[in-house]
Amino acid sequence: MITNVGILGTGKAIPDYILTNAELEERMDTTDEWITSRTGIKERRIAPPDVAASDLGAIAAKQALDKAGASPEEIDLIIVATITGDMPFPSTACIIQDKIGAINASAFDLSAGCSGFVYGLDVGQNMVRGGYQRVLVIGVDLLSRVTDYEDRSTCVLFGDGAGAAVLGPVAEGYGIISTDIGADGSGAKFLQLPVGGSRNPITPSILANREHYLRMSGNEVFKFAVRVMEDSTERVLEKARIPSKDIAWFIPHQANVRIIRSAAVKLKIPDENLYINVDRYGNTSAASIPIALDEIVEEKGISDGDNILVVGFGAGLTWGSAIIRWGGVMK
Ligand code: COA
């Protein structure tokens, strides 16, 4: 018998400090008008220097565990989707395991850029199908740590945050109904942090030339995003045999409001079923979808049986989408 796997609880962690477009205007040659019209972003959150990915991830994880009514000891596996972990190794998942006391969990990080949380959902659901009872999936990124605040074409886009979900078996007819994850590595060059790994270890000259920051070809990523959001969501709807009019909440990766709206128009998703918070947080990478999901749970309300469609795209280049039928939690 195939186990149905659903989301039992969600959580999030958002830093307090708000970096507004007005502050960016003062710091560099940009305008609120340019940022708003090109991206829809008004402000983003930036973590203080002593806060790392594991700190935000652990807060989000504890909230998700609380809401799922699960104890840390019950967690079998922790998957942390991140590209800005605390350090290259050990994994941020291991650091979070210790922070939250999930002593029985195995733990690893997953690198799929902004698609990471959806990748994590897909891997996590299969681990539950394989016999695990509780899998914690965390999406966390502090892109402010790898962003060049002298490069106006990238620094206006990104923010910091974390979101989490606890996965476990749910009643028949509920849970993750279909997923679609994929990658096109030929686009790796369009969004990357090219130094700091085994190809280009950090050297004094890299630092002096300010090469230790993320690089992005905005137009290439934009075109990719519009295409894969449409293709992947069509596939995942088809697999689930659900028409888009039956989607209660469409949660696209929050990168750019123009990309979000183009996907919503193609899918014929009306405004009241579309969730947007990119104006408040910018692009928080792997955290964007779980933060949005937790906000909807907390502030908008999701009813049992609601179909949620999530879709992400990001470095790799990667994409991932999933349809989750909410509820079915077994007492
Ligand atoms: N303020 C003012 N002007 C800016 C600016 C800023 N912050 N950043 C770039 N510009 C300028 C550019 O220098 C360029 O000037 P030029 O025409 O004189 O050369 C002009 O604005 C237009 O730049 P362009 O790159 O064509 O703008 P765009 O409409 O494509 O928007 C992005 C740029 C980055 C907002 C858009 O390409 C995008 O969102 N791409 C996807 C990025 C993304 O989602 N990345 C994360 C993936 S997970």
Short mmCIF file of C-alpha atoms and ligand atoms in Angstrom, two decimals:
data_model
loop_
_atom_site.label_atom_id
_atom_site.label_comp_id
_atom_site.label_asym_id
_atom_site.label_seq_id
_atom_site.Cartn_x
_atom_site.Cartn_y
_atom_site.Cartn_z
CA MET A 1 0.00 0.00 0.00
CA ILE A 2 1.34 3.45 -0.92
CA THR A 3 1.50 5.83 2.03
CA ASN A 4 -0.05 9.27 1.54
CA VAL A 5 2.38 11.92 2.73
CA GLY A 6 1.29 15.36 3.87
CA ILE A 7 2.39 18.46 5.74
CA LEU A 8 1.66 18.20 9.47
CA GLY A 9 2.99 21.61 10.55
CA THR A 10 4.77 24.69 9.20
CA GLY A 11 7.03 27.39 10.63
CA LYS A 12 9.13 30.36 9.62
CA ALA A 13 11.83 32.75 10.83
CA ILE A 14 12.17 36.27 9.47
CA PRO A 15 14.91 38.65 10.66
CA ASP A 16 13.72 41.92 12.22
CA TYR A 17 15.85 44.34 10.23
CA ILE A 18 14.06 45.79 7.20
CA LEU A 19 16.16 47.05 4.30
CA THR A 20 13.88 49.35 2.31
CA ASN A 21 14.15 50.60 -1.24
CA ALA A 22 14.53 54.09 0.25
CA GLU A 23 17.68 52.97 2.09
CA LEU A 24 19.07 51.38 -1.08
CA GLU A 25 18.38 54.66 -2.90
CA GLU A 26 20.63 56.41 -0.41
CA ARG A 27 23.37 53.79 -0.71
CA MET A 28 23.58 53.37 -4.49
CA ASP A 29 22.47 54.57 -7.91
CA THR A 30 18.95 53.12 -7.91
CA THR A 31 15.39 54.22 -7.31
CA ASP A 32 12.32 52.87 -5.58
CA GLU A 33 10.52 53.34 -8.89
CA TRP A 34 13.02 51.12 -10.80
CA ILE A 35 13.04 48.36 -8.19
CA THR A 36 9.25 48.36 -7.77
CA SER A 37 8.41 48.42 -11.46
CA ARG A 38 11.00 45.76 -12.44
CA THR A 39 10.61 43.41 -9.49
CA GLY A 40 7.67 44.34 -7.24
CA ILE A 41 10.03 44.40 -4.23
CA LYS A 42 9.62 47.21 -1.64
CA GLU A 43 11.70 45.85 1.22
CA ARG A 44 13.64 42.80 2.35
CA ARG A 45 14.85 41.40 5.70
CA ILE A 46 18.53 41.14 6.56
CA ALA A 47 19.88 38.94 9.37
CA PRO A 48 22.31 40.45 11.89
CA PRO A 49 26.00 39.43 11.57
CA ASP A 50 25.86 36.90 14.42
CA VAL A 51 22.89 35.00 12.95
CA ALA A 52 23.54 32.14 10.52
CA ALA A 53 21.39 29.74 8.49
CA SER A 54 21.17 27.19 11.31
CA ASP A 55 19.83 29.87 13.72
CA LEU A 56 16.94 30.87 11.47
CA GLY A 57 16.40 27.27 10.38
CA ALA A 58 16.16 26.04 13.98
CA ILE A 59 13.52 28.68 14.86
CA ALA A 60 11.41 27.73 11.83
CA ALA A 61 11.88 24.03 12.62
CA LYS A 62 10.75 24.37 16.24
CA GLN A 63 7.60 26.21 15.15
CA ALA A 64 6.82 23.52 12.59
CA LEU A 65 7.34 20.77 15.18
CA ASP A 66 5.09 22.58 17.67
CA LYS A 67 2.31 22.96 15.14
CA ALA A 68 2.69 19.34 14.04
CA GLY A 69 2.52 18.23 17.69
CA ALA A 70 5.79 16.34 17.16
CA SER A 71 8.73 16.14 19.53
CA PRO A 72 12.30 16.59 18.24
CA GLU A 73 13.07 12.97 19.16
CA GLU A 74 10.36 11.77 16.77
CA ILE A 75 12.10 13.25 13.74
CA ASP A 76 13.69 10.57 11.54
CA LEU A 77 15.33 12.84 9.00
CA ILE A 78 16.21 16.51 8.58
CA ILE A 79 16.64 17.88 5.06
CA VAL A 80 17.94 21.43 4.85
CA ALA A 81 17.58 23.09 1.45
CA THR A 82 20.15 25.87 1.34
CA ILE A 83 22.94 27.42 -0.70
CA THR A 84 24.12 29.59 2.18
CA GLY A 85 24.65 27.07 4.96
CA ASP A 86 26.61 28.00 8.07
CA MET A 87 29.82 26.67 6.46
CA PRO A 88 30.86 24.32 3.62
CA PHE A 89 30.84 21.42 6.09
CA PRO A 90 29.44 19.94 8.23
CA SER A 91 25.95 20.25 6.84
CA THR A 92 23.63 22.87 8.30
CA ALA A 93 21.16 20.00 8.81
CA CYS A 94 23.57 18.43 11.34
CA ILE A 95 23.98 21.75 13.15
CA ILE A 96 20.18 22.17 13.33
CA GLN A 97 19.79 18.56 14.49
CA ASP A 98 21.93 19.41 17.51
CA LYS A 99 20.25 22.79 18.10
CA ILE A 100 16.75 21.35 18.27
CA GLY A 101 17.67 18.05 19.95
CA ALA A 102 16.50 15.78 17.12
CA ILE A 103 18.81 13.06 18.39
CA ASN A 104 17.26 10.25 16.34
CA ALA A 105 17.37 12.06 13.00
CA SER A 106 19.72 11.56 10.12
CA ALA A 107 20.51 14.87 8.46
CA PHE A 108 21.78 16.29 5.19
CA ASP A 109 21.75 19.46 3.12
CA LEU A 110 20.26 19.70 -0.33
CA SER A 111 21.55 22.17 -2.92
CA ALA A 112 18.97 23.13 -5.53
CA GLY A 113 18.97 26.92 -5.16
CA CYS A 114 15.56 28.51 -4.86
CA SER A 115 13.90 25.20 -5.88
CA GLY A 116 15.44 23.55 -2.83
CA PHE A 117 12.36 23.41 -0.64
CA VAL A 118 10.26 21.75 -3.36
CA TYR A 119 13.10 19.29 -4.01
CA GLY A 120 13.09 18.65 -0.25
CA LEU A 121 9.36 17.95 -0.26
CA ASP A 122 9.81 15.40 -3.02
CA VAL A 123 12.77 13.65 -1.39
CA GLY A 124 11.07 13.82 2.02
CA GLN A 125 7.79 12.31 0.83
CA ASN A 126 9.67 9.39 -0.67
CA MET A 127 11.52 8.80 2.60
CA VAL A 128 8.15 8.69 4.40
CA ARG A 129 6.90 6.24 1.79
CA GLY A 130 9.99 4.21 2.59
CA GLY A 131 9.02 3.97 6.23
CA TYR A 132 10.05 7.17 8.05
CA GLN A 133 7.30 8.67 10.20
CA ARG A 134 8.46 12.28 10.54
CA VAL A 135 10.67 14.19 8.11
CA LEU A 136 11.58 17.83 8.72
CA VAL A 137 12.18 19.85 5.55
CA ILE A 138 13.73 23.28 6.07
CA GLY A 139 14.37 25.94 3.43
CA VAL A 140 16.77 28.60 4.63
CA ASP A 141 18.99 31.15 2.93
CA LEU A 142 20.87 34.29 3.87
CA LEU A 143 21.64 35.54 0.41
CA SER A 144 22.68 38.87 1.93
CA ARG A 145 25.92 37.06 2.89
CA VAL A 146 26.87 36.35 -0.72
CA THR A 147 25.44 39.47 -2.34
CA ASP A 148 27.58 42.37 -3.52
CA TYR A 149 26.01 45.55 -2.17
CA GLU A 150 27.98 47.48 -4.79
CA ASP A 151 26.16 45.63 -7.59
CA ARG A 152 22.76 47.26 -8.00
CA SER A 153 21.60 44.68 -10.53
CA THR A 154 21.57 41.90 -7.90
CA CYS A 155 21.57 43.38 -4.40
CA VAL A 156 18.10 44.88 -4.64
CA LEU A 157 16.61 41.44 -5.21
CA PHE A 158 17.56 39.30 -2.23
CA GLY A 159 16.68 38.90 1.44
CA ASP A 160 17.16 36.45 4.32
CA GLY A 161 14.73 34.01 5.95
CA ALA A 162 13.76 30.44 6.78
CA GLY A 163 10.69 28.25 6.52
CA ALA A 164 10.01 24.66 7.53
CA ALA A 165 7.50 21.84 7.24
CA VAL A 166 7.07 18.52 9.02
CA LEU A 167 6.07 15.67 6.71
CA GLY A 168 4.36 12.47 7.77
CA PRO A 169 1.70 9.94 6.77
CA VAL A 170 -1.82 11.36 6.24
CA ALA A 171 -5.22 9.86 5.41
CA GLU A 172 -5.96 8.56 1.95
CA GLY A 173 -6.85 11.28 -0.56
CA TYR A 174 -4.71 13.92 1.20
CA GLY A 175 -1.11 15.07 1.07
CA ILE A 176 1.38 15.50 -1.74
CA ILE A 177 -0.52 14.38 -4.81
CA SER A 178 2.03 15.05 -7.51
CA THR A 179 5.51 16.50 -7.93
CA ASP A 180 7.74 17.54 -10.78
CA ILE A 181 11.40 18.34 -10.18
CA GLY A 182 14.05 18.87 -12.81
CA ALA A 183 17.28 20.53 -13.79
CA ASP A 184 19.10 22.02 -16.77
CA GLY A 185 22.77 22.20 -15.83
CA SER A 186 23.64 23.94 -19.09
CA GLY A 187 22.28 27.06 -17.36
CA ALA A 188 24.63 26.74 -14.37
CA LYS A 189 26.57 29.77 -15.59
CA PHE A 190 23.54 32.06 -15.40
CA LEU A 191 23.30 32.02 -11.60
CA GLN A 192 26.30 31.00 -9.56
CA LEU A 193 28.77 31.71 -6.80
CA PRO A 194 31.83 30.79 -8.85
CA VAL A 195 34.43 30.85 -6.08
CA GLY A 196 34.92 29.23 -2.70
CA GLY A 197 34.65 25.63 -3.94
CA SER A 198 37.23 23.22 -5.33
CA ARG A 199 37.39 24.97 -8.72
CA ASN A 200 38.29 28.40 -7.43
CA PRO A 201 39.23 28.38 -3.76
CA ILE A 202 39.16 31.82 -2.14
CA THR A 203 42.44 33.72 -2.56
CA PRO A 204 43.46 37.23 -1.52
CA SER A 205 43.12 38.39 -5.13
CA ILE A 206 39.55 37.03 -5.34
CA LEU A 207 38.68 39.04 -2.26
CA ALA A 208 40.48 42.15 -3.50
CA ASN A 209 38.59 41.96 -6.82
CA ARG A 210 35.22 41.42 -5.07
CA GLU A 211 34.71 38.11 -6.88
CA HIS A 212 33.34 36.28 -3.83
CA TYR A 213 29.73 37.21 -4.54
CA LEU A 214 26.91 35.64 -6.50
CA ARG A 215 26.73 36.36 -10.22
CA MET A 216 23.57 36.39 -12.25
CA SER A 217 22.49 36.96 -15.85
CA GLY A 218 19.12 38.43 -14.95
CA ASN A 219 17.59 38.21 -18.41
CA GLU A 220 18.57 34.57 -18.92
CA VAL A 221 17.18 33.58 -15.52
CA PHE A 222 14.02 35.56 -16.22
CA LYS A 223 13.37 33.73 -19.52
CA PHE A 224 14.10 30.35 -17.91
CA ALA A 225 11.81 31.10 -14.98
CA VAL A 226 8.83 32.09 -17.10
CA ARG A 227 9.22 28.96 -19.25
CA VAL A 228 9.73 26.38 -16.51
CA MET A 229 7.04 27.77 -14.21
CA GLU A 230 4.54 27.26 -16.99
CA ASP A 231 5.83 23.85 -18.13
CA SER A 232 6.33 22.39 -14.66
CA THR A 233 2.98 23.52 -13.28
CA GLU A 234 1.21 22.11 -16.35
CA ARG A 235 2.93 18.76 -15.79
CA VAL A 236 2.14 18.63 -12.09
CA LEU A 237 -1.52 19.54 -12.68
CA GLU A 238 -1.76 16.89 -15.37
CA LYS A 239 -0.20 14.24 -13.13
CA ALA A 240 -2.67 15.16 -10.36
CA ARG A 241 -5.58 15.31 -12.83
CA ILE A 242 -6.63 18.61 -11.33
CA PRO A 243 -7.70 21.65 -13.38
CA SER A 244 -6.08 24.93 -12.32
CA LYS A 245 -9.50 26.27 -11.28
CA ASP A 246 -9.41 23.76 -8.41
CA ILE A 247 -6.25 25.30 -6.92
CA ALA A 248 -7.10 27.10 -3.67
CA TRP A 249 -3.63 28.63 -3.24
CA PHE A 250 -0.96 29.14 -5.88
CA ILE A 251 2.39 29.74 -4.18
CA PRO A 252 5.07 30.58 -6.74
CA HIS A 253 8.69 31.19 -5.74
CA GLN A 254 8.85 34.85 -4.72
CA ALA A 255 11.58 36.24 -6.97
CA ASN A 256 9.92 38.85 -9.14
CA VAL A 257 6.28 39.90 -9.33
CA ARG A 258 6.44 40.02 -13.14
CA ILE A 259 7.47 36.34 -13.28
CA ILE A 260 4.78 35.45 -10.73
CA ARG A 261 2.04 37.28 -12.63
CA SER A 262 3.04 35.80 -15.96
CA ALA A 263 2.74 32.29 -14.47
CA ALA A 264 -0.60 33.12 -12.85
CA VAL A 265 -2.01 34.46 -16.13
CA LYS A 266 -0.89 31.35 -18.05
CA LEU A 267 -2.49 29.12 -15.41
CA LYS A 268 -5.60 31.33 -15.24
CA ILE A 269 -5.22 31.65 -11.46
CA PRO A 270 -7.31 34.59 -10.18
CA ASP A 271 -5.75 37.13 -7.78
CA GLU A 272 -7.61 35.81 -4.75
CA ASN A 273 -5.92 32.42 -5.14
CA LEU A 274 -2.44 33.82 -5.79
CA TYR A 275 -0.06 34.46 -2.88
CA ILE A 276 2.48 37.27 -3.17
CA ASN A 277 4.83 38.51 -0.47
CA VAL A 278 7.89 39.36 -2.58
CA ASP A 279 7.11 43.05 -1.89
CA ARG A 280 7.92 42.49 1.81
CA TYR A 281 10.78 39.98 1.72
CA GLY A 282 12.42 40.08 -1.72
CA ASN A 283 13.79 36.76 -2.91
CA THR A 284 14.63 34.57 0.10
CA SER A 285 15.68 31.66 -2.12
CA ALA A 286 14.90 28.23 -0.60
CA ALA A 287 12.93 29.93 2.19
CA SER A 288 10.48 31.73 -0.07
CA ILE A 289 7.88 28.99 -0.58
CA PRO A 290 7.78 27.68 3.03
CA ILE A 291 7.56 31.25 4.39
CA ALA A 292 4.61 31.94 2.10
CA LEU A 293 3.00 28.64 3.06
CA ASP A 294 3.33 29.40 6.76
CA GLU A 295 1.89 32.91 6.27
CA ILE A 296 -1.12 31.47 4.49
CA VAL A 297 -1.64 28.90 7.27
CA GLU A 298 -1.31 31.57 9.96
CA GLU A 299 -3.01 34.57 8.38
CA LYS A 300 -5.26 33.45 5.54
CA GLY A 301 -6.32 29.99 6.59
CA ILE A 302 -6.24 26.76 4.62
CA SER A 303 -9.14 24.33 4.88
CA ASP A 304 -8.93 20.56 4.77
CA GLY A 305 -9.15 19.47 1.16
CA ASP A 306 -7.70 22.70 -0.29
CA ASN A 307 -5.31 22.09 -3.17
CA ILE A 308 -2.04 24.02 -2.87
CA LEU A 309 0.21 24.41 -5.91
CA VAL A 310 3.83 25.39 -5.21
CA VAL A 311 6.43 26.04 -7.89
CA GLY A 312 10.03 27.17 -7.69
CA PHE A 313 13.03 27.79 -9.97
CA GLY A 314 16.60 28.65 -9.22
CA ALA A 315 20.32 28.05 -9.46
CA GLY A 316 21.34 24.90 -11.24
CA LEU A 317 19.31 25.80 -13.13
CA THR A 318 16.56 23.85 -11.40
CA TRP A 319 12.81 23.81 -11.07
CA GLY A 320 10.30 22.03 -8.89
CA SER A 321 6.55 22.02 -8.39
CA ALA A 322 4.13 20.09 -6.22
CA ILE A 323 0.42 19.84 -5.52
CA ILE A 324 -0.54 19.23 -1.92
CA ARG A 325 -4.08 18.47 -0.79
CA TRP A 326 -4.21 20.00 2.66
CA GLY A 327 -5.34 18.11 5.75
CA GLY A 328 -5.92 14.43 6.43
CA VAL A 329 -3.81 14.61 9.58
CA MET A 330 -4.24 11.42 11.58
CA LYS A 331 -4.64 11.81 15.33
N1 COA B 1 18.44 50.37 -10.31
C1 COA B 1 18.42 51.09 -11.44
N2 COA B 1 18.80 50.60 -12.63
C2 COA B 1 19.22 49.30 -12.65
C3 COA B 1 19.26 48.52 -11.50
C4 COA B 1 18.86 49.10 -10.30
N3 COA B 1 18.85 48.41 -9.13
N4 COA B 1 19.72 47.29 -11.84
C5 COA B 1 19.95 47.30 -13.16
N5 COA B 1 19.65 48.53 -13.65
C6 COA B 1 19.75 49.00 -15.04
C7 COA B 1 20.71 48.19 -15.85
O1 COA B 1 22.02 48.68 -15.67
C8 COA B 1 20.19 48.41 -17.25
O2 COA B 1 20.68 49.64 -17.70
P1 COA B 1 21.18 49.83 -19.21
O3 COA B 1 19.96 49.51 -20.06
O4 COA B 1 21.60 51.24 -19.24
O5 COA B 1 22.28 48.83 -19.38
C9 COA B 1 18.69 48.57 -17.08
O6 COA B 1 18.49 48.81 -15.68
C10 COA B 1 17.85 47.39 -17.51
O7 COA B 1 18.42 46.21 -17.01
P2 COA B 1 17.80 44.84 -17.37
O8 COA B 1 18.68 43.77 -16.82
O9 COA B 1 17.42 44.74 -18.81
O10 COA B 1 16.43 44.90 -16.52
P3 COA B 1 15.28 43.85 -16.45
O11 COA B 1 14.01 44.48 -16.79
O12 COA B 1 15.65 42.57 -17.15
O13 COA B 1 15.24 43.50 -14.90
C11 COA B 1 15.97 41.89 -13.31
C12 COA B 1 16.39 42.97 -14.28
C13 COA B 1 17.22 41.34 -12.61
C14 COA B 1 15.04 42.50 -12.28
C15 COA B 1 15.23 40.76 -14.08
O14 COA B 1 16.02 40.35 -15.17
C16 COA B 1 14.96 39.56 -13.22
O15 COA B 1 14.20 39.62 -12.26
N6 COA B 1 15.53 38.40 -13.58
C17 COA B 1 15.31 37.19 -12.81
C18 COA B 1 16.20 37.21 -11.60
C19 COA B 1 15.83 36.16 -10.61
O16 COA B 1 14.70 35.84 -10.42
N7 COA B 1 16.87 35.62 -9.97
C20 COA B 1 16.73 34.69 -8.94
C21 COA B 1 16.39 33.35 -9.45
S1 COA B 1 15.98 32.29 -8.16
#
